[in-house]
Short mmCIF file of C-alpha atoms in Angstrom, two decimals:
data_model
loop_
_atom_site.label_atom_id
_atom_site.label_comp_id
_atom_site.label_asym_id
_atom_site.label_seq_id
_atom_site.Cartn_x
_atom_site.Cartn_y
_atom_site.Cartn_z
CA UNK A 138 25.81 -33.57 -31.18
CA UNK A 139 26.80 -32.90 -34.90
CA UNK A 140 25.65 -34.41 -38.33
CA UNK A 141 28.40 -36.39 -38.59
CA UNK A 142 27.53 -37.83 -34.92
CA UNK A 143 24.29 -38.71 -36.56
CA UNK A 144 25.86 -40.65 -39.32
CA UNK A 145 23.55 -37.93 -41.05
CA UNK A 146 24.41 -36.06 -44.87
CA UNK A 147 25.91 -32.98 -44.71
CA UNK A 148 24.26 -30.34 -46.95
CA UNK A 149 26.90 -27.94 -49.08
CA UNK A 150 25.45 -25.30 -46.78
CA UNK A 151 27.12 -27.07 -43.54
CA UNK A 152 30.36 -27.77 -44.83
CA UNK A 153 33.18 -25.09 -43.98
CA UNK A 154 34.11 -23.61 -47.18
CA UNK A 155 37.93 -24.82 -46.16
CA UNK A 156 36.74 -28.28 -45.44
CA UNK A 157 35.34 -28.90 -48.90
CA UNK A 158 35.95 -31.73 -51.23
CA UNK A 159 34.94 -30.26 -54.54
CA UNK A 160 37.22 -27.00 -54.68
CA UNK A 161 40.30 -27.69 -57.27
CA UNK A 162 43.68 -27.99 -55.66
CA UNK A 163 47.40 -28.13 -57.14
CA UNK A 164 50.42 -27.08 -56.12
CA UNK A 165 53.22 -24.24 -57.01
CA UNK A 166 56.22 -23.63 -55.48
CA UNK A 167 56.16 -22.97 -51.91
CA UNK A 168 52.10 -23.25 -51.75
CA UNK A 169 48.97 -25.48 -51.95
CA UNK A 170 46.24 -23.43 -54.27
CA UNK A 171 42.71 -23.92 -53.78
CA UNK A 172 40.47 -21.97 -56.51
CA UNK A 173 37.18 -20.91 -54.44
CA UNK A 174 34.28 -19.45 -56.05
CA UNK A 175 31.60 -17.33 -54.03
CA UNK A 176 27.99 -15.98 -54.99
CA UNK A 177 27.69 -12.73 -53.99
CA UNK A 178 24.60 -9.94 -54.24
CA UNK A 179 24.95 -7.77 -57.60
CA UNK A 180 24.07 -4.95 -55.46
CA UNK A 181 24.21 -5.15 -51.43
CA UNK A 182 21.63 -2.70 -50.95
CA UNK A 183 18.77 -5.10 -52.76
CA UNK A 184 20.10 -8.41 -51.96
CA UNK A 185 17.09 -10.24 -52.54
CA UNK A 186 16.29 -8.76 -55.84
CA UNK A 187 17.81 -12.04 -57.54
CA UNK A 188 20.94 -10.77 -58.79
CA UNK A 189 24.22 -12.26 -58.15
CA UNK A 190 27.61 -12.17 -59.53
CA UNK A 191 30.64 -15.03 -59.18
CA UNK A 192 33.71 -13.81 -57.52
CA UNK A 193 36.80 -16.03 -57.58
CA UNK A 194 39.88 -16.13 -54.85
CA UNK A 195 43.14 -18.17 -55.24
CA UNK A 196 43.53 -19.50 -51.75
CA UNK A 197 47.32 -20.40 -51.22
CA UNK A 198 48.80 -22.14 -48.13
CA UNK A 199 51.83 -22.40 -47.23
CA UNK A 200 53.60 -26.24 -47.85
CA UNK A 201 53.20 -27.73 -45.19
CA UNK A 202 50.90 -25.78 -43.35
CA UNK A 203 48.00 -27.19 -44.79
CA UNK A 204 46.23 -28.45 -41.81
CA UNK A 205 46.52 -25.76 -40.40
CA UNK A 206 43.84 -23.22 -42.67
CA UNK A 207 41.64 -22.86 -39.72
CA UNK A 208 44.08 -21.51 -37.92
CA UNK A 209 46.66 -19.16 -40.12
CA UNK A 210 45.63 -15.69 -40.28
CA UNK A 211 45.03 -14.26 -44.53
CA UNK A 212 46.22 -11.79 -46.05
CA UNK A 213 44.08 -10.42 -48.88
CA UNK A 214 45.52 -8.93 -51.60
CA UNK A 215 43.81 -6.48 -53.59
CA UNK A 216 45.17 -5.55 -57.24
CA UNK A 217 45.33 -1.87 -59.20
CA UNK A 218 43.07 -1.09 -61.81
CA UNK A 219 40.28 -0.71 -62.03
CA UNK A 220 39.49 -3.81 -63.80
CA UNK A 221 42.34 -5.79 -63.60
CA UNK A 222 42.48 -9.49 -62.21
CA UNK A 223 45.04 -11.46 -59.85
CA UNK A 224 47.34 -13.22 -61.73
CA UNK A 225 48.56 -17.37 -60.85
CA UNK A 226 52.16 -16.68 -59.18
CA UNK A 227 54.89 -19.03 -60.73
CA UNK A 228 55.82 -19.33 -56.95
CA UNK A 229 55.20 -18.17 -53.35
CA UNK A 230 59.45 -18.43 -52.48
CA UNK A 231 60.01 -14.89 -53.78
CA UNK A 232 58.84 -11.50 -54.20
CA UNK A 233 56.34 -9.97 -51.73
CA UNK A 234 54.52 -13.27 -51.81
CA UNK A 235 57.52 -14.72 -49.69
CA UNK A 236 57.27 -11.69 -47.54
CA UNK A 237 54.00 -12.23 -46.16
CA UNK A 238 54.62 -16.28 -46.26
CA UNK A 239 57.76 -14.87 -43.44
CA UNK A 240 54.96 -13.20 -41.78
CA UNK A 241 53.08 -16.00 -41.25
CA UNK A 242 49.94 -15.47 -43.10
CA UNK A 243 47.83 -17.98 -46.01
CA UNK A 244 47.20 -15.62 -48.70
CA UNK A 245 44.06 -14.84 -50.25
CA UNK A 246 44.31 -13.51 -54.02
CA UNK A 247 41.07 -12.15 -54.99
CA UNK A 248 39.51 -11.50 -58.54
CA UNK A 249 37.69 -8.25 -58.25
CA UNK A 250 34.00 -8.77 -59.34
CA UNK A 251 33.66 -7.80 -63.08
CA UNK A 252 37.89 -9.30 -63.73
CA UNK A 253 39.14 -12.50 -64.52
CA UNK A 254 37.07 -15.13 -63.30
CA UNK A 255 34.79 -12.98 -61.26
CA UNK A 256 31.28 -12.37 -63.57
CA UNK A 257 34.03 -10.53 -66.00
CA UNK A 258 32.64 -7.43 -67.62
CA UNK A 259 32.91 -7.35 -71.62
CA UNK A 260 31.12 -7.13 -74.54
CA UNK A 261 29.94 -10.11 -74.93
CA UNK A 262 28.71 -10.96 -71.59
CA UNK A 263 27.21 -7.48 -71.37
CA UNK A 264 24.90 -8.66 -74.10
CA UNK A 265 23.89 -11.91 -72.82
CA UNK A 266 22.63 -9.83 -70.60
CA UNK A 267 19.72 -8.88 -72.80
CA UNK A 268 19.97 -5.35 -70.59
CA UNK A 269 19.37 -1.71 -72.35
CA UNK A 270 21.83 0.44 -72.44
CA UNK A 271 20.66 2.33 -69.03
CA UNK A 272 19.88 -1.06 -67.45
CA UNK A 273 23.83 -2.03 -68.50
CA UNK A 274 24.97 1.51 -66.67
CA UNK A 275 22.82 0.73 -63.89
CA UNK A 276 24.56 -2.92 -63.56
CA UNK A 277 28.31 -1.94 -63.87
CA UNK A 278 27.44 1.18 -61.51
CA UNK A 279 27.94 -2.08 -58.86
CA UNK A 280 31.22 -2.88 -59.88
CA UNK A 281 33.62 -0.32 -57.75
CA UNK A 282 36.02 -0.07 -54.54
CA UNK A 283 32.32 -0.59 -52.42
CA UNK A 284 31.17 -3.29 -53.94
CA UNK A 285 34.09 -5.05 -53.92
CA UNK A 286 34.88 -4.20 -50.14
CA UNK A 287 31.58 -5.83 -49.13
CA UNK A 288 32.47 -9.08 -51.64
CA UNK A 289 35.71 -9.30 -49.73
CA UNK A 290 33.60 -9.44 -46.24
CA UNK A 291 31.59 -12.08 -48.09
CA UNK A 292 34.67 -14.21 -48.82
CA UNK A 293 36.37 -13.26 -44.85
CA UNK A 294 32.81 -14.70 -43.65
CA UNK A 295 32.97 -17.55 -45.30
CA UNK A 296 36.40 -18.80 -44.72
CA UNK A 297 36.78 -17.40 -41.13
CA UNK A 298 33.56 -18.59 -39.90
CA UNK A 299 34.17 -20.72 -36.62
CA UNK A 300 36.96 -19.37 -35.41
CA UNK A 301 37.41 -18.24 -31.98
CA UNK A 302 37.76 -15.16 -30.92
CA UNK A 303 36.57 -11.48 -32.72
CA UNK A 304 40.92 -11.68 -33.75
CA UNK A 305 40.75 -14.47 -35.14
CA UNK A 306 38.64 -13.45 -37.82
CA UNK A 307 40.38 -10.53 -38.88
CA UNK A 308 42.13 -10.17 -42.24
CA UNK A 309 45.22 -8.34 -43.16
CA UNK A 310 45.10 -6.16 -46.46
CA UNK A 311 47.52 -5.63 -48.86
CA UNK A 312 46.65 -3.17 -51.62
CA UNK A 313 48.59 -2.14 -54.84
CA UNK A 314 47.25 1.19 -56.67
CA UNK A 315 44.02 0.88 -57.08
CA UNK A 316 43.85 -1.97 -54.24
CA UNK A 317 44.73 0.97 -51.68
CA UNK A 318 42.18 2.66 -53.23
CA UNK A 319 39.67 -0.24 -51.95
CA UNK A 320 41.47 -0.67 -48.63
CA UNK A 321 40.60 3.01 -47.74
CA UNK A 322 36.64 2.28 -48.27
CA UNK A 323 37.23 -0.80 -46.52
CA UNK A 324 38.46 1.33 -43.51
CA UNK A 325 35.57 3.35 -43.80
CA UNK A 326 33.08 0.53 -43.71
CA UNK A 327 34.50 -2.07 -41.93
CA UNK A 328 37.06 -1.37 -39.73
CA UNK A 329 36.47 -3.94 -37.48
CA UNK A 330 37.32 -6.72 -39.81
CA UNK A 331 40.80 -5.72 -40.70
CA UNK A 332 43.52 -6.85 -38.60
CA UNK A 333 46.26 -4.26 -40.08
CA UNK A 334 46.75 -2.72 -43.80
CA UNK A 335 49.57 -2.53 -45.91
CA UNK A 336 48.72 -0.02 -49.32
CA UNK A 337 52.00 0.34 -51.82
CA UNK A 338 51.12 3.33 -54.73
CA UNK A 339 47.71 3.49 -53.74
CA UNK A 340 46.88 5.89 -51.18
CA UNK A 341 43.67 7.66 -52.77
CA UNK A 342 42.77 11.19 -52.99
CA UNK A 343 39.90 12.29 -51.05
CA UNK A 344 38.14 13.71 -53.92
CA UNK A 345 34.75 13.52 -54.68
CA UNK A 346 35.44 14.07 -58.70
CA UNK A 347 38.62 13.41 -60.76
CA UNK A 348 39.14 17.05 -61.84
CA UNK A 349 41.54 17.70 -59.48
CA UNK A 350 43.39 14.45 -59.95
CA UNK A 351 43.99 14.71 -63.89
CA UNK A 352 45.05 18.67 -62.87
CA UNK A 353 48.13 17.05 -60.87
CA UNK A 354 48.70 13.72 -63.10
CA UNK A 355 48.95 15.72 -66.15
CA UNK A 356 51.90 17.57 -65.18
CA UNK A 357 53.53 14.79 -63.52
CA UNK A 358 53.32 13.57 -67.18
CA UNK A 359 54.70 16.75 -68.69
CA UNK A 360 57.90 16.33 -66.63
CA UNK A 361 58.01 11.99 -67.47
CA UNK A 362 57.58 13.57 -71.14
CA UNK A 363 61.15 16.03 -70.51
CA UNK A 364 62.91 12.96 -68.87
CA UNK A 365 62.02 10.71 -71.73
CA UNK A 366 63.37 12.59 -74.21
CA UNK A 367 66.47 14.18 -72.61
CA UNK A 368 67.45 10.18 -72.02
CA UNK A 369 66.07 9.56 -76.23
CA UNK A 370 66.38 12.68 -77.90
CA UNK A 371 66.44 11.28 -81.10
CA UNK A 372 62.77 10.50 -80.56
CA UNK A 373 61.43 14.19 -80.81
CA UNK A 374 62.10 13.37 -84.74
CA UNK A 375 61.00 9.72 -84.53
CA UNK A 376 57.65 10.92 -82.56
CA UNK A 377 56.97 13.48 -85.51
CA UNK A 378 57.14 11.34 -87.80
CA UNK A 379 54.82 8.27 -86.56
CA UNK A 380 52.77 11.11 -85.61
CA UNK A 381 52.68 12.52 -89.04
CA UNK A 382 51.91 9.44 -90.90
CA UNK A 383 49.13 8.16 -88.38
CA UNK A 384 47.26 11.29 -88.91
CA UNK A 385 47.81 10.83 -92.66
CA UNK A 386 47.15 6.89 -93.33
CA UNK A 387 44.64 4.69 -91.56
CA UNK A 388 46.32 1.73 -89.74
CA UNK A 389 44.20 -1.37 -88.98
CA UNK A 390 45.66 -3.43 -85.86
CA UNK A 391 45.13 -7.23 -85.65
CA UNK A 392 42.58 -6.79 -83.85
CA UNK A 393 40.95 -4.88 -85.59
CA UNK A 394 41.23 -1.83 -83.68
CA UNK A 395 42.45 1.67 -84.94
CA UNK A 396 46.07 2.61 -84.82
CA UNK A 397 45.74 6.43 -84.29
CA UNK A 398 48.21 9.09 -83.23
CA UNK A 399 45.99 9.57 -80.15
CA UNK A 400 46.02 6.65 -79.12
CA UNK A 401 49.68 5.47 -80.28
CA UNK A 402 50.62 8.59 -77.69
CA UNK A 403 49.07 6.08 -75.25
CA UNK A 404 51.59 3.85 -74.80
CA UNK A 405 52.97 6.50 -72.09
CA UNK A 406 50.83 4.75 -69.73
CA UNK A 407 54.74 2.70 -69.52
CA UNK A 408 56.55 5.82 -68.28
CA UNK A 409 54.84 5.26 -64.71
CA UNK A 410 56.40 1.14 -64.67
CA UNK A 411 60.35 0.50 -64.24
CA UNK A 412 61.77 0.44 -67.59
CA UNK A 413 58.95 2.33 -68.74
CA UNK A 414 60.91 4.54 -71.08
CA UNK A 415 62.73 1.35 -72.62
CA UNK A 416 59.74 -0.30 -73.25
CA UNK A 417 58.30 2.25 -75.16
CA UNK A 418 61.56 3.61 -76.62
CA UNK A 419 61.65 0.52 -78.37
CA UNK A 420 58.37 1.15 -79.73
CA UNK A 421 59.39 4.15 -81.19
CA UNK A 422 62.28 3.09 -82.88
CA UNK A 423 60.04 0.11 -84.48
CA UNK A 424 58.01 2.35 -85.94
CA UNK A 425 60.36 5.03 -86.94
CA UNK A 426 62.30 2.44 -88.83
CA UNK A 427 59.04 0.61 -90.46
CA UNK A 428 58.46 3.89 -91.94
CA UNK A 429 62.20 4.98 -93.34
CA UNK A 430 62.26 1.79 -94.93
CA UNK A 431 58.78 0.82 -96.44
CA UNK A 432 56.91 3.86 -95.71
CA UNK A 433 54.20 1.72 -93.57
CA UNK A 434 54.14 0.00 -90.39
CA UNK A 435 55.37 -3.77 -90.03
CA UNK A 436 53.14 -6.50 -88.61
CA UNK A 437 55.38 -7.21 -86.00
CA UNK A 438 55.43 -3.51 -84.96
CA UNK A 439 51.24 -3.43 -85.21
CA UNK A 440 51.71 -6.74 -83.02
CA UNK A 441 54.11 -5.34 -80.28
CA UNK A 442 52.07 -1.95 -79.97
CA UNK A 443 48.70 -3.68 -79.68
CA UNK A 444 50.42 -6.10 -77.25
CA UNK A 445 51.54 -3.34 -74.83
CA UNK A 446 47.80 -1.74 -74.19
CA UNK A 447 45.35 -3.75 -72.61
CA UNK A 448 42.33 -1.68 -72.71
CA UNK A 449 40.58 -4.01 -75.03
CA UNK A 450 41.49 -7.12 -71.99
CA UNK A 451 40.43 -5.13 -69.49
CA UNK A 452 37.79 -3.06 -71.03
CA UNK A 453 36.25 -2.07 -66.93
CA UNK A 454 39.55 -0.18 -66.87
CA UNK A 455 38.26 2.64 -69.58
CA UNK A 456 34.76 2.80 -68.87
CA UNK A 457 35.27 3.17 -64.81
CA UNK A 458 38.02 4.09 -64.24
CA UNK A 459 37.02 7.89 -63.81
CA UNK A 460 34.28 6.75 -61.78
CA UNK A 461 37.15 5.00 -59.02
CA UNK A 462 36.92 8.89 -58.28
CA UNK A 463 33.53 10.10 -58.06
CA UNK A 464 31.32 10.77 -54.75
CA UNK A 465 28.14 12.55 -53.65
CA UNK A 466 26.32 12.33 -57.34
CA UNK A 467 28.60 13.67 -59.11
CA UNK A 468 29.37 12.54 -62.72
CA UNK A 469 33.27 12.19 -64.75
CA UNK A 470 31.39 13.70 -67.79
CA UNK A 471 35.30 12.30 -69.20
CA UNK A 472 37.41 14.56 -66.71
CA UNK A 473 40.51 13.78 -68.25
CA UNK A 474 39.68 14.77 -72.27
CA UNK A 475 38.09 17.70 -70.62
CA UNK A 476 41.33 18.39 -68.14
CA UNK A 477 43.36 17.98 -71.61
CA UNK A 478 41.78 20.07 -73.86
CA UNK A 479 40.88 23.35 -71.42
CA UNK A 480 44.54 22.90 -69.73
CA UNK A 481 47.32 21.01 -71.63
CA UNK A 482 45.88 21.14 -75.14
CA UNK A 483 49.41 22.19 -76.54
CA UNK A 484 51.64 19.83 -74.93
CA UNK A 485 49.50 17.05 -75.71
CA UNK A 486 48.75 17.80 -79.05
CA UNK A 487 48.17 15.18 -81.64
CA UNK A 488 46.37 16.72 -84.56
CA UNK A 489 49.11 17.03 -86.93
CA UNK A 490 48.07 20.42 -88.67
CA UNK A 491 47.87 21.90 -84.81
CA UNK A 492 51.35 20.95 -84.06
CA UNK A 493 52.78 22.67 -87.05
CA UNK A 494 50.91 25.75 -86.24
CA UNK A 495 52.48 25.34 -82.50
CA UNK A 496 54.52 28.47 -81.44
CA UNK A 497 57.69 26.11 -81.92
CA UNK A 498 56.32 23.34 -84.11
CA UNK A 499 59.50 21.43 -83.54
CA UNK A 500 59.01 20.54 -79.92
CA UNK A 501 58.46 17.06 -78.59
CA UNK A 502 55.09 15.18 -79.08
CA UNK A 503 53.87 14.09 -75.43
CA UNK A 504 52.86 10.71 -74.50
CA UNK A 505 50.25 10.41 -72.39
CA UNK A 506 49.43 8.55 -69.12
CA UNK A 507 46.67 6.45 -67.35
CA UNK A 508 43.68 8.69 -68.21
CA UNK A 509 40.99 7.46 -70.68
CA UNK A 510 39.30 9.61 -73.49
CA UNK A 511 36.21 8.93 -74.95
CA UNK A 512 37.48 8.23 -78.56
CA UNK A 513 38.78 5.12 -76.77
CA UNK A 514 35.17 3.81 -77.89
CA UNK A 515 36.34 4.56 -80.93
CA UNK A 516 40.19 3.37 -81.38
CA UNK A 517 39.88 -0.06 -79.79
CA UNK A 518 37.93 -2.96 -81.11
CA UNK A 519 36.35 -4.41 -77.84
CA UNK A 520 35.62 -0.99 -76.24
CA UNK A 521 33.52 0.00 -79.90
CA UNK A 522 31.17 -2.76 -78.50
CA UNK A 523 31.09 -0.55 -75.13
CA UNK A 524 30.59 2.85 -76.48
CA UNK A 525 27.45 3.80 -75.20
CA UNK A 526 27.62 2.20 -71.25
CA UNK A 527 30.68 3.76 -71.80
CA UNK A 528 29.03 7.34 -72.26
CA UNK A 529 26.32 6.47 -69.92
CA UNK A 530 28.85 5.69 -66.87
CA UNK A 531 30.01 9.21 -67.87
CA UNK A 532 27.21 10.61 -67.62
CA UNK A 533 25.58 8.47 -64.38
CA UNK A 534 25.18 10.48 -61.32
CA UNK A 535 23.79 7.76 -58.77
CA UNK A 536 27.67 7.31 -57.16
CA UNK A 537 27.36 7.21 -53.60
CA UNK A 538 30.30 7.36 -50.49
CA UNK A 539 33.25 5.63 -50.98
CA UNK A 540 34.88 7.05 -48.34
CA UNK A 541 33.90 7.74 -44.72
CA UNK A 542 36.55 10.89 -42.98
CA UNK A 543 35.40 11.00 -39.96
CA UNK A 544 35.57 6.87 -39.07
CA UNK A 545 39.25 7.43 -40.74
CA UNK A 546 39.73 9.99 -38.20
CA UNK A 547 39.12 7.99 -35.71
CA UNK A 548 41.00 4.76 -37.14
CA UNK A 549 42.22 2.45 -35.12
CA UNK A 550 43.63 -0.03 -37.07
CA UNK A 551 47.33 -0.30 -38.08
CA UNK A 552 47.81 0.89 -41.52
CA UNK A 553 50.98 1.83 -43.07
CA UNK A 554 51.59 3.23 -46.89
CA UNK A 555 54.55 3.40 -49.47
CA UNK A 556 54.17 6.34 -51.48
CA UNK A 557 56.37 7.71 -54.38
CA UNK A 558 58.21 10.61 -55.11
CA UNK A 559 57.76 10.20 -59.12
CA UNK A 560 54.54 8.48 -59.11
CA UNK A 561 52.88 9.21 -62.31
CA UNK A 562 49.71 7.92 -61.44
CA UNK A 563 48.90 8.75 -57.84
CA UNK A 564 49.75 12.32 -56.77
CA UNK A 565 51.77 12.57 -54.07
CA UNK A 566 50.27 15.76 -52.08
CA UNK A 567 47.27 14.35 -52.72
CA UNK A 568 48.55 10.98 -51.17
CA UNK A 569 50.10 12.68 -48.02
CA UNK A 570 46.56 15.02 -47.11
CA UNK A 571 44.66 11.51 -47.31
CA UNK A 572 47.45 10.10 -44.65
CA UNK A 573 47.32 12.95 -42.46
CA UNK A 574 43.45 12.06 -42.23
CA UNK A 575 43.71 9.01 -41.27
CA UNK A 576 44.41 8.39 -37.95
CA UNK A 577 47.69 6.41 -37.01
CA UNK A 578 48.39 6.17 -40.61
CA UNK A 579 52.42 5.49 -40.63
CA UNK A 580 53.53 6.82 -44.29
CA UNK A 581 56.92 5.58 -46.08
CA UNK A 582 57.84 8.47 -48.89
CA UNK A 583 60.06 6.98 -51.66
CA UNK A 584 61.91 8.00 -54.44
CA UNK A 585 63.91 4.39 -54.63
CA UNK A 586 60.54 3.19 -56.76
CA UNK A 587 57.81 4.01 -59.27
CA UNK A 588 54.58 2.87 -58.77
CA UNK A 589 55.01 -0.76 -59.19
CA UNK A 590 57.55 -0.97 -56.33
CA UNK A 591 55.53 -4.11 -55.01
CA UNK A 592 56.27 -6.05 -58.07
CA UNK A 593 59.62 -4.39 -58.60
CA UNK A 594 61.07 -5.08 -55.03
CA UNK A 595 60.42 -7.74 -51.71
CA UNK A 596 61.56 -4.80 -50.07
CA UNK A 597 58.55 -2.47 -50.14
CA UNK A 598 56.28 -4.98 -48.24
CA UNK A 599 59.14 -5.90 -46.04
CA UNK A 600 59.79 -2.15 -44.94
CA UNK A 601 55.88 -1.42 -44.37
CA UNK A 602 55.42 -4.81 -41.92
CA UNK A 603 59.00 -3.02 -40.28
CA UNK A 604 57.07 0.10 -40.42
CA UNK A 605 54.02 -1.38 -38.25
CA UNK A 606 56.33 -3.18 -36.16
CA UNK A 607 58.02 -0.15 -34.82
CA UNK A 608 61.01 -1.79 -36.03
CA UNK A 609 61.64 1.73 -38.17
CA UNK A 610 61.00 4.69 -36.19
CA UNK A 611 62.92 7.46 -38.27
CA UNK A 612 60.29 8.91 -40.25
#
């Protein structure tokens, strides 16, 4: 006999989180959303110490499956960053989203805690906080790829909880960059929950600091750098000038942030992206042109540059991303300035008296990539407000496992990867070791995509569910 039997109330506790009446509901094309929010433990090794954080999931079913959410196996997607949230798809009758629909699956698309809607990290909630600056490191040091592993079981708990049978309760995965990153720890922790994984641009280096990581990226960026300018030549002028005048004038943006050279080399971080070298080509030209005809850069240019980098949005992105790589105490003490300066100094160089005294001082002015500096707390307005968690996280050496290699040697569960010939972000030898030590792992190597294949084609999640099929057996 039941409650409802009873004629009794039903406490929020014993309602099914898919059975309840207060969750928000609309519709886009092709699905029903739900927006679900969960309270989770700030840390999972003191649950009961009182600390929680909020961590959001858009819950999409199918049209006209929607009596049938008890029953439809998820998919969870997981998004790159670090530090970047799930955006609302305009509709679920394209792209990979229609993939997995084909597949058969509801689709949960999660907020990682500290993004979007999920206890967001920033500078102003940091300081409602009323924490000290080692009491702030201590709290972020909650927000990576194991934290939000465990939220995810949280969520796959909640929603699967009734169902019969151990299958039933599974969840696919579907991780993008820094979403394969998580799916790997997931594997390490809780294999049994996962039902198969799908990771596009994402499969992680085993590394227990990012040294060896920024060694690798930074020469994948050296050859973007040649391509971009054999394509734009006209640029290696363009560059030297921008580059000239930024280390000669001070440029305010909107903001309120710092137009440097440093950090104008930034908007490399496109070269990874299809169209990359458009995108930023255009940039270049802007500013080239500002400058031959008022000797200053245009408000719309300011705009459009300040537009294109969304450190400031996603501040987590800077401050942890470094720590995305870091294991067994040990601390990024800002790998990739360090990486830079000792290694790739020259080719890099932004300092405009050091690139006239440059063996050929007429050679091209690199862009960088992905990596983060610590004059970031510097250049951009929100991440000032961060500068010294940001130091601290550099600094912090309480980082525990993220990864477990001997449960990935003994994996079970189906798990199939698209990596990238050109990808600027996640090295590709690094990519293949971490496949090779993962049992079963069934790895698709591509040079039809850069690293945002997943957005950029339906047929990168489509070949990977092939791939697990044994529907594609030439590899």
């Amino acid at each position: 006999m039941t409650l409802l039997d009873l004629n009794l109330p039903q406490t929020a506790a014993d309602v099914h989180e898919l059975d309840r009446s207060d969750v928000e509901t609309y519709y886009i094309p092709g699905g029903k959303v739900y927006e679900r929010f969960f309270e989770c433990p700030l840390d999972y090794q003191h649950p009961s110490d009182g600390r929680s954080v909020r961590v959001f999931a858009r819950h999409i079913v199918p049209v006209g499956k929607e009596d049938q959410m008890h029953t439809l196996p998820f998919l969870l997607y997981l998004q790159g960053g670090p530090g970047f949230e799930c955006s609302l798809p305009g509709s679920i009758k394209s792209g990979w989203y229609a993939t997995a629909v084909a597949e058969g699956f509801q689709l949960l698309l999660l907020d990682q805690r500290g993004t979007g809607l999920s206890s967001p990290i920033n500078a102003d909630t940091l300081a409602s906080l009323r924490l000290s600056t080692e009491e702030q490191v201590e709290y972020v040091s909650h927000f990576r790829a194991d934290s939000i592993v465990r939220d995810c079981e949280h969520v796959r708990h909640a929603l699967c909880r009734g169902r019969a049978g151990a299958a039933s309760r599974k969840v696919a995965l579907l991780g993008q960059s820094f979403g394969g990153f998580c799916i790997t720890t997931y594997l390490s922790l809780f294999p049994g929950s996962v039902s198969r994984a799908l990771i596009t641009g994402g499969v992680p280096p085993l590394v227990d600091h990012p040294d060896p990581v920024y060694q690798a990226t930074f020469r994948h960026m050296i050859s973007r750098n040649k391509q971009y300018y054999e394509k734009f030549p006209r640029d290696v002028a363009r560059m030297h000038a921008i580059i000239r005048h930024l280390n000669a004038t001070d440029v305010t943006l909107p903001d309120g942030g710092q137009l440097t050279a440093r950090r104008f080399q930034q908007l490399g971080i496109s070269f990874g992206r299809t169209g990359g070298f458009d995108s930023v080509h255009q940039h270049v030209l802007s500013a080239a042109s500002d400058l031959e005809a008022s000797g200053c850069l245009s408000a719309h240019t300011l705009a459009a540059i300040a537009a294109a980098q969304s450190f400031d949005a996603n501040p987590l992105y800077c401050i942890l991303h470094e720590a995305i790589y870091c294991q067994n105490g040990n601390a990024s003490r800002w790998a990739a300035h360090r990486i830079r300066e000792e290694c790739f100094a020259d080719e890099f160089e932004y300092r405009w008296d050091r690139i006239q005294r440059r063996r050929d001082p007429t050679a091209p002015v690199y862009f960088t990539g992905e990596a983060v500096f610590p004059w970031m707390l510097d250049d951009y307005a929100e991440l000032q407000c961060l500068k010294d968690v940001g130091l601290g996280l550099a600094e912090y050496t309480g980082w525990g496992q993220l990864y477990d290699t001997d449960v990935l040697a003994a994996n079970t569960v189906p798990v199939a990867g698209a990596s990238y010939y050109n990808d600027m972000f996640v090295d590709l030898r690094m990519s293949e070791h971490t496949a090779q030590s993962i049992a079963g792992f069934r790895q698709w190597i591509t040079n039809e995509f850069h690293h945002n294949g997943l957005a950029a084609s339906p047929r990168v999640l489509r070949y990977l569910f092939d791939l697990l099929k044994g529907d594609i057996t030439d590899l």
